[in-house]
Structure formats: structure tokens, C-alpha cells
mmCIF file with all atom_site columns, C-alpha atoms and ligand atoms in Angstrom:
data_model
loop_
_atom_site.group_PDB
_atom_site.id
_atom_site.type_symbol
_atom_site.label_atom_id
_atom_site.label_alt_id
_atom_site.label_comp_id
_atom_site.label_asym_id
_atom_site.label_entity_id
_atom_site.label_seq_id
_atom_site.pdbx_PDB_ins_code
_atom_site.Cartn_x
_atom_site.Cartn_y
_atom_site.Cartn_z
_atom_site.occupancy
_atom_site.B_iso_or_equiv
_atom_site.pdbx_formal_charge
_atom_site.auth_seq_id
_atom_site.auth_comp_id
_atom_site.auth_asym_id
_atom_site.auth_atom_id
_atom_site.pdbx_PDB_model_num
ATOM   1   C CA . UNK P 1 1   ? 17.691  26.528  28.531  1.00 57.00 ? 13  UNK P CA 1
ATOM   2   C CA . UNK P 1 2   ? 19.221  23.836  26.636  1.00 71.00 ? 14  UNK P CA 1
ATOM   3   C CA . UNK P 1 3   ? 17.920  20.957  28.787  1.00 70.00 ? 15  UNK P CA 1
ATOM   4   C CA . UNK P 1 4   ? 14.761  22.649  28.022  1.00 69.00 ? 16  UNK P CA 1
ATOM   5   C CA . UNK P 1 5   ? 15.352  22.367  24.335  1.00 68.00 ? 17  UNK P CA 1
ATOM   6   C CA . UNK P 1 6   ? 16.419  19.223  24.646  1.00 66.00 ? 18  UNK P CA 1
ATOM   7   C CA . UNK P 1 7   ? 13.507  17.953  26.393  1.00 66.00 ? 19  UNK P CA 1
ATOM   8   C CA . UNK P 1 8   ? 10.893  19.371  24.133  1.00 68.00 ? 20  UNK P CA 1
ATOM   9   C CA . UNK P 1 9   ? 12.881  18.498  20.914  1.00 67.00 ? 21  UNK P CA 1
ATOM   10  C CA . UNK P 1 10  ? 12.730  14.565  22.773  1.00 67.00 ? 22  UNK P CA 1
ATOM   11  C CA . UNK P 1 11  ? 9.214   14.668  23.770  1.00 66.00 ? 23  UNK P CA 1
ATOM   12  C CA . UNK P 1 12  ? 8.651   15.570  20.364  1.00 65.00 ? 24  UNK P CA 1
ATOM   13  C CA . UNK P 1 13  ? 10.229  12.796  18.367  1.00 62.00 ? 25  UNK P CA 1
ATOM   14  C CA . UNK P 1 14  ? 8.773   10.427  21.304  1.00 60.00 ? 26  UNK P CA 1
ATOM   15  C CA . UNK P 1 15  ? 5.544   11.618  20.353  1.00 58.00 ? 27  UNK P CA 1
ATOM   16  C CA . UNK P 1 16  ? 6.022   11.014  16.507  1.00 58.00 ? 28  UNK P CA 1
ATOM   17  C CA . UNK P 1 17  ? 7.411   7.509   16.832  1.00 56.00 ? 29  UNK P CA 1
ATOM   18  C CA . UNK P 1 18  ? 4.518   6.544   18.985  1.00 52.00 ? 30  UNK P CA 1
ATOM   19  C CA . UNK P 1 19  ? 1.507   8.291   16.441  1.00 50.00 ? 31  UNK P CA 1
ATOM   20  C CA . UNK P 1 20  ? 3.691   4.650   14.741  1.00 47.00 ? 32  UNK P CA 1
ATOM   21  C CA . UNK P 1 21  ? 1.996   6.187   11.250  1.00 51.00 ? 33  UNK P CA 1
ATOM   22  C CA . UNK P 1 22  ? 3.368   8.023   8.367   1.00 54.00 ? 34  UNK P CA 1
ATOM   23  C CA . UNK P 1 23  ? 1.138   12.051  7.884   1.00 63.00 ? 35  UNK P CA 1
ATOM   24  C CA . UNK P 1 24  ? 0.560   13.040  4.869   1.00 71.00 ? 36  UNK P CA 1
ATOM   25  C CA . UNK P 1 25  ? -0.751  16.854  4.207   1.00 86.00 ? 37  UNK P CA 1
ATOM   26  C CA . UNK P 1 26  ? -2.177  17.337  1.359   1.00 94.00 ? 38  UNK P CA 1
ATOM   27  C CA . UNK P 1 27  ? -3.190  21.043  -0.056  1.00 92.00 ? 39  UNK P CA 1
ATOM   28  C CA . UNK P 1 28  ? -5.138  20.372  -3.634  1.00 95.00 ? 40  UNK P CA 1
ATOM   29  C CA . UNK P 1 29  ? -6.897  17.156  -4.574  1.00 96.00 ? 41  UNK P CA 1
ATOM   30  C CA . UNK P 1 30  ? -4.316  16.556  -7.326  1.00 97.00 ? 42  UNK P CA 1
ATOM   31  C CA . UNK P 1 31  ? -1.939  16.469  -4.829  1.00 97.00 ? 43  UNK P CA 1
ATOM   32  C CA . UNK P 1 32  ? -3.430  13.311  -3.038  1.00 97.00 ? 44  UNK P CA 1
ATOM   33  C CA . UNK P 1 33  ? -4.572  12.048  -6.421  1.00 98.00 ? 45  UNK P CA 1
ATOM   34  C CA . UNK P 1 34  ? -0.923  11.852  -7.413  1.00 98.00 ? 46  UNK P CA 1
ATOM   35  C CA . UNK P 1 35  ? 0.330   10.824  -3.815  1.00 98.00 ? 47  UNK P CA 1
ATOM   36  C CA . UNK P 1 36  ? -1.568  7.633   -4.115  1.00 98.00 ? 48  UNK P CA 1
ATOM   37  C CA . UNK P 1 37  ? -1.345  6.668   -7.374  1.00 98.00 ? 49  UNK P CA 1
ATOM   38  C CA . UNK P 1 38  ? 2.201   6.893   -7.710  1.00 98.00 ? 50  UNK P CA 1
ATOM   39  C CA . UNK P 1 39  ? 2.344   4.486   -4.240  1.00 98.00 ? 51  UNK P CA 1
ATOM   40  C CA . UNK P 1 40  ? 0.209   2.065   -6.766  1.00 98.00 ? 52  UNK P CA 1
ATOM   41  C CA . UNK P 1 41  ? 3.001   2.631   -9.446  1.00 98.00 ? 53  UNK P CA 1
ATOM   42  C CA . UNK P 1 42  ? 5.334   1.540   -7.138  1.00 98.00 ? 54  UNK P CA 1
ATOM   43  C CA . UNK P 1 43  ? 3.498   -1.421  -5.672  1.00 98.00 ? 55  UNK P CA 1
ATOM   44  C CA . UNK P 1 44  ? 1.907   -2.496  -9.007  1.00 98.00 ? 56  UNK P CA 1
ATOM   45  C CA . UNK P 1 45  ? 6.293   -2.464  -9.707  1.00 98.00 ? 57  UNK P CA 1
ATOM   46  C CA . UNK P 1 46  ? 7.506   -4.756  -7.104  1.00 98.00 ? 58  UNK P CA 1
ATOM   47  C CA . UNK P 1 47  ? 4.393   -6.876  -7.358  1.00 99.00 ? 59  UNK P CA 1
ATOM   48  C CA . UNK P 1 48  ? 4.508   -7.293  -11.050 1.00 98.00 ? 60  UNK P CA 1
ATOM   49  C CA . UNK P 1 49  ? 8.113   -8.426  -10.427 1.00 98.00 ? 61  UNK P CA 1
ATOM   50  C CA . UNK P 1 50  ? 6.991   -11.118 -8.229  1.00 99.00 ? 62  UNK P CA 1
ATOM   51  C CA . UNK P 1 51  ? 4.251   -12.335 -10.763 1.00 98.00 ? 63  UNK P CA 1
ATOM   52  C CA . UNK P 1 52  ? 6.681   -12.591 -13.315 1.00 98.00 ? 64  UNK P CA 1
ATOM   53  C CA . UNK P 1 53  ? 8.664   -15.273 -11.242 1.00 98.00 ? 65  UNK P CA 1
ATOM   54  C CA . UNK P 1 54  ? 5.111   -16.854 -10.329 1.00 98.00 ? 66  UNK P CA 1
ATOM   55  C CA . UNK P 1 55  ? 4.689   -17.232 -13.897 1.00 98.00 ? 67  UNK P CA 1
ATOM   56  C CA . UNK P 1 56  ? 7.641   -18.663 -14.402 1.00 98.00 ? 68  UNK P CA 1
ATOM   57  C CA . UNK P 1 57  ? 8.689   -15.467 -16.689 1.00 98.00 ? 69  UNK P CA 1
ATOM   58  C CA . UNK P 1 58  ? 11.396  -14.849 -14.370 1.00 98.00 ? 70  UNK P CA 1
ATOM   59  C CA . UNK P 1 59  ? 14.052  -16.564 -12.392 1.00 98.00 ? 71  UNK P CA 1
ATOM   60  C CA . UNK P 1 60  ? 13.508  -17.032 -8.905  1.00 98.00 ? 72  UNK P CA 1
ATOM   61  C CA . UNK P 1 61  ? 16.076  -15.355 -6.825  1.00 98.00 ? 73  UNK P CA 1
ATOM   62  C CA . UNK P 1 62  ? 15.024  -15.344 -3.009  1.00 98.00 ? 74  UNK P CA 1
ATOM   63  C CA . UNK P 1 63  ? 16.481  -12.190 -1.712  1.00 98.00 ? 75  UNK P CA 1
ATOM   64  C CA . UNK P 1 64  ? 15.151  -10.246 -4.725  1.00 98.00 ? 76  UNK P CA 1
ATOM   65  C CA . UNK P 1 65  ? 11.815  -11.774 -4.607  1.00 98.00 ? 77  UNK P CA 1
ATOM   66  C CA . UNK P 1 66  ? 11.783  -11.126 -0.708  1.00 98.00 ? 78  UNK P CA 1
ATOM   67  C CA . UNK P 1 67  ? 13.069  -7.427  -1.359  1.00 98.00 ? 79  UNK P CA 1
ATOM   68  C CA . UNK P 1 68  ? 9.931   -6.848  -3.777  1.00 98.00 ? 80  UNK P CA 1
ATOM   69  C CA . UNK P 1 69  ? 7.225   -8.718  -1.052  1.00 98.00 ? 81  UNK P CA 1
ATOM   70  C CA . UNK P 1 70  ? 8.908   -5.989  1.373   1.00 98.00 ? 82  UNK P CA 1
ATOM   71  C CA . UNK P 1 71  ? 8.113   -3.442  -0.647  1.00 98.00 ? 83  UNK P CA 1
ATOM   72  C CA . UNK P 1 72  ? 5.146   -4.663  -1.513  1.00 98.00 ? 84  UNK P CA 1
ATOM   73  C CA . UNK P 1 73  ? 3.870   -4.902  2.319   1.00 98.00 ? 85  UNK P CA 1
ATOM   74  C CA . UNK P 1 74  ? 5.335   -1.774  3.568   1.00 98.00 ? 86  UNK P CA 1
ATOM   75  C CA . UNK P 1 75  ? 3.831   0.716   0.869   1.00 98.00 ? 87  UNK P CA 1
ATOM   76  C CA . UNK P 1 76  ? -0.001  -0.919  1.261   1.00 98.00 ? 88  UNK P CA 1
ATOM   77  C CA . UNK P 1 77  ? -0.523  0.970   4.316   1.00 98.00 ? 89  UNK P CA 1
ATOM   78  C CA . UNK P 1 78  ? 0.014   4.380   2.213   1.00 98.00 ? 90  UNK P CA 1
ATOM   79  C CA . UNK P 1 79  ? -2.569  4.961   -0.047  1.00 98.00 ? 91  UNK P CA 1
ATOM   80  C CA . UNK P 1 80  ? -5.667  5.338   2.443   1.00 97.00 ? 92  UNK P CA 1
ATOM   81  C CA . UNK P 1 81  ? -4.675  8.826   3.799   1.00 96.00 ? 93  UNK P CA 1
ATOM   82  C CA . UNK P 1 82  ? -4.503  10.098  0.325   1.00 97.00 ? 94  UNK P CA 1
ATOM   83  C CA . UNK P 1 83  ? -8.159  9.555   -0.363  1.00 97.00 ? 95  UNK P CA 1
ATOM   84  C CA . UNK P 1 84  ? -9.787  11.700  2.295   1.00 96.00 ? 96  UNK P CA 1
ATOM   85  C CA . UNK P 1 85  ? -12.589 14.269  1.666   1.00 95.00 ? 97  UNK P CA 1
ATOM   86  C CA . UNK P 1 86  ? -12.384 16.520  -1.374  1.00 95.00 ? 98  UNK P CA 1
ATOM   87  C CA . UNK P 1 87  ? -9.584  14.295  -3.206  1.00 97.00 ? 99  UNK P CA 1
ATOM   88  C CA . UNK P 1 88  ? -12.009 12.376  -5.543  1.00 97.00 ? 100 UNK P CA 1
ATOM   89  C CA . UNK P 1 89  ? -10.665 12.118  -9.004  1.00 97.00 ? 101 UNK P CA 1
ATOM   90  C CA . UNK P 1 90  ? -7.972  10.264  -10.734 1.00 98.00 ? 102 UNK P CA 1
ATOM   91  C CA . UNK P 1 91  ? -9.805  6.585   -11.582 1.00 98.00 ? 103 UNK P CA 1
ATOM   92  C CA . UNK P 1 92  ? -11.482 6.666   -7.891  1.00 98.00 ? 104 UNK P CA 1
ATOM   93  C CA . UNK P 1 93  ? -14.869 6.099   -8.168  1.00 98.00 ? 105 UNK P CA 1
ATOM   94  C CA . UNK P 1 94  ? -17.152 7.983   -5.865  1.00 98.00 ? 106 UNK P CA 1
ATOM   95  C CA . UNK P 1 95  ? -18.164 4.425   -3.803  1.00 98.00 ? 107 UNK P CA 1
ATOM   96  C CA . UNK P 1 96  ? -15.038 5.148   -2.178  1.00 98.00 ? 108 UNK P CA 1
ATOM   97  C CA . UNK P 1 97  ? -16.367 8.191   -0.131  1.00 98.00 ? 109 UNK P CA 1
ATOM   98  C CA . UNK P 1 98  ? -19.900 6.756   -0.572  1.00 98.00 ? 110 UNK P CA 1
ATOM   99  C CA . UNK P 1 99  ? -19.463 3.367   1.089   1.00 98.00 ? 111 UNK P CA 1
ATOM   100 C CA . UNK P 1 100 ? -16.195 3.833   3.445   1.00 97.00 ? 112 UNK P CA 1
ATOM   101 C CA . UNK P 1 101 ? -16.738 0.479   5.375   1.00 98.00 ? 113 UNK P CA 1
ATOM   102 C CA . UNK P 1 102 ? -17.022 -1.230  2.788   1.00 98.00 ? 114 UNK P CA 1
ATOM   103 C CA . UNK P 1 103 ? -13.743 0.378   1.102   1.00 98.00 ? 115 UNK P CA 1
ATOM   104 C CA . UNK P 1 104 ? -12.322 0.334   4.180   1.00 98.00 ? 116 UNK P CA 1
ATOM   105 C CA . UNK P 1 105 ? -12.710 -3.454  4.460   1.00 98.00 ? 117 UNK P CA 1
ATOM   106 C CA . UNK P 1 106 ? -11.221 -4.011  0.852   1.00 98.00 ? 118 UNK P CA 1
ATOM   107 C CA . UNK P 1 107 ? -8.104  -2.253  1.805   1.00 98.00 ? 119 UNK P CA 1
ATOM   108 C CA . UNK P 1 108 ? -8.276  -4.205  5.296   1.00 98.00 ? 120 UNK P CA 1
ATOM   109 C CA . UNK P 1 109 ? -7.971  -7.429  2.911   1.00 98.00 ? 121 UNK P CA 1
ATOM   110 C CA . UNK P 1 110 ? -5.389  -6.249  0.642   1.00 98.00 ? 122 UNK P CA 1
ATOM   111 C CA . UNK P 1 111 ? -3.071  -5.213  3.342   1.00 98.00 ? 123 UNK P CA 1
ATOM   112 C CA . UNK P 1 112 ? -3.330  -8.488  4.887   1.00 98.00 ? 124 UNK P CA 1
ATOM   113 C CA . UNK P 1 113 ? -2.463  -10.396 1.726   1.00 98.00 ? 125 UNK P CA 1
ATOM   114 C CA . UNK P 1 114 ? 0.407   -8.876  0.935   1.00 98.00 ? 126 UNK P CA 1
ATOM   115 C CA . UNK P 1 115 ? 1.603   -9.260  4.808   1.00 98.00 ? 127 UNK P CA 1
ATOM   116 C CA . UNK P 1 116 ? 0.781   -12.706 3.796   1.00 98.00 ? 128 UNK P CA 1
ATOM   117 C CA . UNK P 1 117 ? 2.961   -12.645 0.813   1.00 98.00 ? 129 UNK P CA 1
ATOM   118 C CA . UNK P 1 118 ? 5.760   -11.023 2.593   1.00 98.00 ? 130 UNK P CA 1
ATOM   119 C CA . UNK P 1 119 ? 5.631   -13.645 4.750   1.00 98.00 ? 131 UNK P CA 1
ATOM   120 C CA . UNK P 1 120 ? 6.250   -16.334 2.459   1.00 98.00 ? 132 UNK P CA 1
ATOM   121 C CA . UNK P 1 121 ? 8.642   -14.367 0.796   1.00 98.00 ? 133 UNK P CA 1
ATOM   122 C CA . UNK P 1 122 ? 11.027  -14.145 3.280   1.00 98.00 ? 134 UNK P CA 1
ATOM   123 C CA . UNK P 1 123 ? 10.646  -18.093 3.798   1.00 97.00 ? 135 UNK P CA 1
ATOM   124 C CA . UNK P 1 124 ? 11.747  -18.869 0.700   1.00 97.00 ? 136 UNK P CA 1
ATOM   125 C CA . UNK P 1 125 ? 9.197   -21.451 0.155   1.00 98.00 ? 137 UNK P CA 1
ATOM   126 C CA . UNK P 1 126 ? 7.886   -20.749 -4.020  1.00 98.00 ? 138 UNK P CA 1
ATOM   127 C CA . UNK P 1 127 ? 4.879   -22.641 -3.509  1.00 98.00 ? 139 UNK P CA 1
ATOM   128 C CA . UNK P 1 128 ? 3.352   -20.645 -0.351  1.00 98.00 ? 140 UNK P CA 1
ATOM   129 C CA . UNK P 1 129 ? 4.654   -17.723 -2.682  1.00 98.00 ? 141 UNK P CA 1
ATOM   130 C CA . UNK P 1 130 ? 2.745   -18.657 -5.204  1.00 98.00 ? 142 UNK P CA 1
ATOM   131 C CA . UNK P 1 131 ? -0.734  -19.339 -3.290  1.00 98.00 ? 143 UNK P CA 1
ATOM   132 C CA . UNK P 1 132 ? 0.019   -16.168 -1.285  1.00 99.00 ? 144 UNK P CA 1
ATOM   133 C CA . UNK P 1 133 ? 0.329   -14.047 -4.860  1.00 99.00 ? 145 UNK P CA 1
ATOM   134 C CA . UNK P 1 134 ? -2.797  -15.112 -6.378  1.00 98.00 ? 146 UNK P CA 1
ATOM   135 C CA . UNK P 1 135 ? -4.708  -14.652 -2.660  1.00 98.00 ? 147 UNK P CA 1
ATOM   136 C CA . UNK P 1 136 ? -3.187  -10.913 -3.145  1.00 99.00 ? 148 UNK P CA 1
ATOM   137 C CA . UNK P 1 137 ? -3.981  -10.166 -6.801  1.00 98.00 ? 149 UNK P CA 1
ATOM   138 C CA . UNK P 1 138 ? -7.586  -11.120 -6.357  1.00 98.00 ? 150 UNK P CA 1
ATOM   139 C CA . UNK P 1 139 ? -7.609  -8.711  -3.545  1.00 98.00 ? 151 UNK P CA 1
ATOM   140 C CA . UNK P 1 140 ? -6.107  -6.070  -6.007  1.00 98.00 ? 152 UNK P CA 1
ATOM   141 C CA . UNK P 1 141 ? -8.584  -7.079  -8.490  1.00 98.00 ? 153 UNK P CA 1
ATOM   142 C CA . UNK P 1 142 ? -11.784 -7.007  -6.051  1.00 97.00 ? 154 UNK P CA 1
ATOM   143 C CA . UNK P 1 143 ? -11.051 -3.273  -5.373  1.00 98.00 ? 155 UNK P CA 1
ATOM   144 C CA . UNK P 1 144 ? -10.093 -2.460  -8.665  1.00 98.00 ? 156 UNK P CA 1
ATOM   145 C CA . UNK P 1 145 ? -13.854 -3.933  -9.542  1.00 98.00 ? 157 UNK P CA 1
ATOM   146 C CA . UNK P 1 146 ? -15.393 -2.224  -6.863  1.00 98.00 ? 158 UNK P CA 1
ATOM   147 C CA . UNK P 1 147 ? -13.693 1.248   -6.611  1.00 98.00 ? 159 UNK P CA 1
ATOM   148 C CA . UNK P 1 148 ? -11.804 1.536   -10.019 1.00 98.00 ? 160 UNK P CA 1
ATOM   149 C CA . UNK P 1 149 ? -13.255 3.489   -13.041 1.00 97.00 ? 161 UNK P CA 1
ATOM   150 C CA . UNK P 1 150 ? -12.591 1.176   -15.699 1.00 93.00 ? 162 UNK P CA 1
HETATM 151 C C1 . ASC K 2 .   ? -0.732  -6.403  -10.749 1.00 61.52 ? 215 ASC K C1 1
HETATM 152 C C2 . ASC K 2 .   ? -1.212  -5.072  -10.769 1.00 61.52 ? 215 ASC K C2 1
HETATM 153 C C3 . ASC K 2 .   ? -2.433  -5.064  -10.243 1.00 61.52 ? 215 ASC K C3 1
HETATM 154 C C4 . ASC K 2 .   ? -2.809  -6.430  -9.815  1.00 61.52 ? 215 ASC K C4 1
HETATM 155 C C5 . ASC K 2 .   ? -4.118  -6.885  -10.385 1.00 61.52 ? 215 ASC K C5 1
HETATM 156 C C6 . ASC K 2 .   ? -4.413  -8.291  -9.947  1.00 61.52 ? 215 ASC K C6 1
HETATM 157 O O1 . ASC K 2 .   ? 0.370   -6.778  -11.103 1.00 61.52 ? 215 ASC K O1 1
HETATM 158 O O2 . ASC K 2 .   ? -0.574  -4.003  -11.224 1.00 61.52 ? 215 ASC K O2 1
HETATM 159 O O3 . ASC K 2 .   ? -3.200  -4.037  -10.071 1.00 61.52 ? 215 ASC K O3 1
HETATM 160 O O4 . ASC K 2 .   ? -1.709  -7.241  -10.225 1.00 61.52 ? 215 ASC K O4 1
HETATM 161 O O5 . ASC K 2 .   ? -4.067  -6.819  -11.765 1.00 61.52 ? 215 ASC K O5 1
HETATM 162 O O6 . ASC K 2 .   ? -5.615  -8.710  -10.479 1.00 61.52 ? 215 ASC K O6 1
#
């Protein structure tokens, strides 16, 4: 019995750590609606931070900066499960269930700048950081034009 348990309670976190992905569940619209726009509050956080220090607002402190790139990277792969069928609302604009390749492809870009930016972050080196921060915003900006009610 309890090697039983023990293999089914294993198999079971084997299985979860391979799906590699975080589930979301969402029951109402507003639910999802608020899921992913509080993971753009938090990313539009950290990567304000960093644009502060690209504009020379700030002081550049590497670890910090890095910290905030981190961030940054690791919450852009959240906010695509909360848009599935039935959540429209919020600022979303109805091209996003319309057109899903092409919003598909404009979150394929953004997630790959900020990888990008990460990147540079942790090497310390302010210029890359810099080119790598305005490559990211304009993908921010490109969706925001595309799939953002103004
Ligand atoms: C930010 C932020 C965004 C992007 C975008 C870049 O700091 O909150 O949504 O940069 O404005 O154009």
C-alpha cells in the first residue's frame, strides 16, 4: 500500500515537471482578465526599472538590473494562457482571438527579446543592455499597437 502511494504520488509530480509549463484554470473571464494583466503590472515593474537606468534616471547596479531582466524573462511566458476563448475584455482587442497567428507571433517576438535582455543583463555589459531594451520595448509597443485598445 504505501509503495503504491508512493509510486503514484511520484509518477505524478514526474508527470507535472515534464508538462515543463505553469496551468492556469480559469472560471469567469474576469478572472483571466485580471490574471494577465496583473503579470503586465508586474513586468511593465521590473522593466520600467531597467529603462530608468537605460535612461540614465537611475544608477546602474548589475545584480539589481539582472534581478529585474529575470523577472522580466520569466513572467513573459504567462500571459498567453490567460487569453483563451471567452476571456475577451480588459483593453484586449478582439484581433487577438480573430488573428491568433498573428498574435501568436507578436508574443513569439516579445518573449524572445526579453530572453535577449536577460541575457545581457546577466553579462553586465550596459551597452548590449541598452540595445537589447529598446529591441524589447518596440516589441511591447508593436503589440500594444496591434492588440491594445487605446
Ligand atoms: C514599458 C511598459 C511598456 C513598454 C512600452 C514600450 O515600460 O510598461 O508597456 O515599456 O511602453 O514601448
Amino acid at each position: 500500500m504505501k509503495i503504491k502511494a508512493i509510486i503514484s504520488t511520484s509518477l505524478a509530480a514526474i508527470l507535472l515537471a515534464s508538462a515543463g509549463v505553469v496551468f492556469a484554470q480559469f472560471q469567469k473571464a474576469e478572472d483571466a482578465i485580471k490574471y494577465r494583466q496583473s503579470v503586465f503590472t508586474v513586468m511593465a515593474n521590473s522593466f520600467g526599472k531597467i529603462g530608468a537606468v537605460v535612461k540614465g534616471e537611475a544608477p546602474y547596479n548589475k545584480d539589481e538590473l539582472a534581478k529585474n531582466a529575470a523577472i522580466v524573462a520569466m513572467m513573459s511566458s504567462l500571459p498567453w494562457q490567460a487569453f483563451g476563448t471567452g476571456t475577451e475584455g480588459g483593453k484586449a482587442q478582439s484581433d487577438i482571438w480573430s488573428d491568433q497567428a498573428k498574435f501568436k507571433s507578436a508574443q513569439d517576438k516579445m518573449q524572445l527579446a526579453v530572453a535577449n535582455l536577460n541575457t545581457a543583463a546577466q553579462s553586465g555589459d550596459l551597452e548590449s543592455i541598452k540595445k537589447a531594451f529598446g529591441a524589447a520595448g518596440q516589441t511591447c509597443k508593436g503589440c500594444h499597437d496591434d492588440f491594445r485598445k487605446k
